[in-house]
Amino acid sequence: MEHIRLPKVDNVRLLDRISPRRNRVGTLYLTATHTIFVENEAGVRNETWVLHSLVCSLEKQAATASGSSLLIHCKNFQVLNFVIPRERECHDVHLSLQRLSQPERPDELYCFSYKPNIDAEERRPEWDFLDLRADYRRMGLPNSLWKLSSVNQHYKLSDTYPADLFVPESATPLVIVGSSKFRSRGRFPTLSYYSKENHAAICRSSQPLSGFSARCLEDEQMLEAILRSNPHSDFMYVVDTRPKLNAIANRAAGKGYENEDNYSNIKFQFIGIENIHVMRNSQQKMMEVCELRSPSMSDFLEGLESSGWLKHIKAVLDAGIFIAVAEEGVSVLVHCSDGWDRTAQVCSVACVLLDPHYRTLRGFMVLIEKDWISFGHKFSHRCNHLQGDPKEVSPVIDQFLECVWQLMEQFPCAFEFNARFLITIHSHIYSCQYGNFIGNNQRERTELGLREKTHSLWSYLWMNRADYINPLYRPDHSQTQGLLRPSTAPYCFKFWRALYNRFDRGMHPRQSVEDYLSAIQEETQQLKEQLASHKQKIAQLEQAQEWSVPQKAVPFDKSPTGWTFCNDLANTPQDYTGGFFTSSPCQPRAPITLQTEESNKTSKSILSNGSDQESGIADVSCRSPLSEDSTRDPDSDEATYSAS
Amino acid sequence: MEFAELIKTPRVDGVVLHRPFMPTVEGTLCLTGHHLILSSRQDNTEELWLLHSNIDSIEKRFVGSLGTIIVKCKDLRVIQLDIPGMEECLNIANSIEALSTLDILSLMYPFFYRPMFEVIEDGWKSFLPLDAFKDLETMTDEWRLSEVNKDFSVCPSYPPLVAVPKDIDDDTLRKVASFRHGGRFPVLSYYHKKNGMVMMRSGQPLTGTNGRRCKEDEKLINATLRPGKRGYIIDTRTINVAQQAKARGGGIESEANYPQWRRIHKAVERSNVLQESLIKLVEACNDQSHSMDRWLSKLEASNWQTHVKEILTTACLAAQCIDREGASVLVHGTEGADSTLQVTSLAQIILDPACRTIRGFQSLVEREWLQAGHPFQQRCAQSAYSNSKPRQEAPVFLLFLDCVWQILRQFPCSFEFSESFLVLVFEHSYASQFGTFLGNSTAERAKLSLPEKTVSLWSWVNRPQELERLTNPLYEANSLVIWPSVAPQSLLLWEGVFLRWNRSSKCLDEAYEEMVHIIEYNKELQNKVNSLRRQLAQLETEDPLLQT
């Protein structure tokens, strides 16, 4: 609270990026956790909530006659442009937000103050919802080939690795310790994924400290042990996900890559994924293109090309495919430099391609928990949760989520979850609302006591899973089975509008096929129940002709689920004029800005209504607001069309 | 002329056919007057029947005595035929070339085609101007149907009947026609029931360099304005292009002579530029390189998406003037038969829910393209693979269909037809067994007696089994104006046409089937529940205990 220099400013204007006609005037409030803009318009209480932890950058522009402009870029790609009447006020808001959005100590993070209405006893099961050991058990581990090693208990060997690690049965502690000393940050080769059908494994590590000629017998034995853990294969791949030039440059610093001559039966392969700095700049460039005021088609396509973003996405997916295909029989060791960025991307993409389980809601959460959280992807640094080195920031996890989205575009029936699920995860990786993505590794998280003091995103997502289900998914569908073989022709990679222009509502389709199908499926469920109850009643009536307590047929009634659903739809994607940034705290979707306590209640109650549903065919008309949409706009996108 | 003269080798055995995403077929190749046929003569393999008129260009290659002909089609498909024997291959290649470039209309396949289906409704009679006018009369009495062009003498590219303001007589129309490019005097294109505003279209005014004036023209278009109201003239050309047209006798409506009209210039490209754009786009899509940069820069350089955006934006603007500004609109470019029609027809898709039904869309294509005199014969003579220098070819109509697809993508529940209908119309506009898209105008069609001698595409489409295939399962009538987004992020490449033969659509097709299944299962349950409910109600009334 001490950081808020000015809690309230009146007569602030929120500028619309596309059309000046949609600028709004209101009051700006600064709270400990959110910036809130309340529109002053008689009748409507339109609020925009922005979490401080989502603020990525603040730009104060030179004052003009109409006031001083403050431009806020958020990590979820929301952009807000406020004009504050007095320079002094703008200055105060700027300084306050600067401090509020850049916590210095972990305990200032939002997750430690965020208290949804959940009993304290519920918190433990919340964190126990996902269990990595269960996933390894699902893979069939431990078995005669792979064992759970206690070598990293108390993070003694590698402070960035998890405590529980799987290593080849034949790897002795001596070999592991030796190998770990020969690898950056002690990150020795360890198991990420194992296929019980063909015994092939995906292992991961950091780069070897090979320099120009150094060797390490234990490291060589470690790889030998991995190779031998796959009885069906007489060689294994070592994949260095860096461009060759980068890897060679690392040799001068005493690091580098494996020499094929020193390791028996390895095939060494470079896959050129660029480093975190290139990725950061690339995304920045792409976002500049996304934020252009009214770009021509050429501006957009040229900008997209020169950002290189899709090229990088393709590189990550290409690498994932290489490993997934190899994995059909041959074990792979993947590393980059430290083994927590590109390695995490490539291993997790390969897992998604390989194993249908990781394409389910729960499986996908486990995958992020495994390859990203437990293996020490540095969320705090990469997402800039705390005031830190801007050079450490990089959208590495964004790229993984996008690869999955690209796959969803090619395989619409293969994933149990929808794109909204990915976008929600993306938001919460940055929001700091849940404890899952705080800290850089397991050791830090344990020290911070996150399990005791914060909530877990996974159980929140699970509780609200109805929102995230892909209606086209069927566990028995052919696309759901086995290895996905995506095309990587350049034209298969698309710009992910729903994420990067997420808050530009006017750009998105006005009717959502997915929501429509979900509504139908919900109705189908109700119909099934009705069918059963009707059948029962008829049987009763027919059987017990002597006497029965007749029940009146339930009249058509509109399911509360259907209605809330429709209202929500009618308000959100269909609202043509309504500000791009509008989100009132009682809308159940768009969780981030809405995670106030009340809103949580709302979404919960909607869910329970749905499951209590017993009677009543939702009138078909409950779906028509889908098309009602664009009518609701009092005025249209004039500026967009007439801009010439 | 006999086709036999052009067919040097009618039949070759042992030909191998390669098609995208299909197993290769070995069989006998036959050339007939209108078709290239490849049949394995086995029951289970599909035969290839390719219309010669669908062939855009061919390439031949020889390796030893094995010849290969690459056939590039107007629907953008590329197939390969391996033909044993150099002479046979050359003969076949020459014959295909001759047959596919035959431009004698009366020898076209539609004149020989006999339908194998029962014609329920003759498509040639489904969308007559008279019927359209009857609908108009139910809404307004301010317009009349003029027969001034009944012998096509006033405007050769107009139909015999056109709707014009009631108070304008035929003599005035004749004078106006002499002042407008191609005699294309302003006629009614669309009447907006909601507020009585109208959209008209015409050719450019022939003001020339010395600013020629035509009082009758002013009178005609002013007759469509409400007292005290202004209208908008949307000129699809940039102001520069429009000014330059004066030197060739064309021009623009000056503010001085048309004080009640505000002129807006847009930049919708003209035919040769569009043709080049299509060629570049298809080349980009067929590029085998795996470089992302190369793909994006080629896509950008093709400018196709730019044209889509520009056309859609102009159509939205026209629709906006009518619906939001409550103003009448006159649209024209140069001739008023290309970009003008793109704009007027798309504006109707946006404004008028009827145009988003299958029948309504057919009617729109009839009114705003066929009867409005879009020269299909010229524009669709060649497609993206043509080697010859483009003359008057241009994918004007394909761009319109692309724009419709963009709107469909943004409002997937508001159209009665699915994407496959648009693809079908695209295919038939370039090569067809039906006579619908033959000829350049109603006059030409009448001269060729197309309605008598050929079958209409609509006769085939408007049968239950076809309609079922083309119907959008998500459709729920939406009576509203639908405003699409024209941001570059919102406009996508139409994969269903441009990548159709490059990438497998298996997974997407499966998703579509899944969607249909979800909807059909729901309907099935609904029917079951309803019938049970009736049964229940009956049982309850029969139940003596309930008779109180």
Coordinates of C-alpha atoms in Angstrom, one line a residue, chain B residues 104 115 207 274 280 292 346 392 482:
Chain B
I104 CA -15.8 -21.9 -80.0
P115 CA -28.2 -34.6 -67.3
T207 CA -17.2 13.4 -68.8
L274 CA -5.5 -9.4 -60.2
K280 CA 2.0 -15.4 -57.9
M292 CA 9.2 -19.7 -43.6
L346 CA -20.6 -8.2 -51.0
Q392 CA -8.8 -10.2 -70.3
I482 CA -23.1 -8.7 -40.2

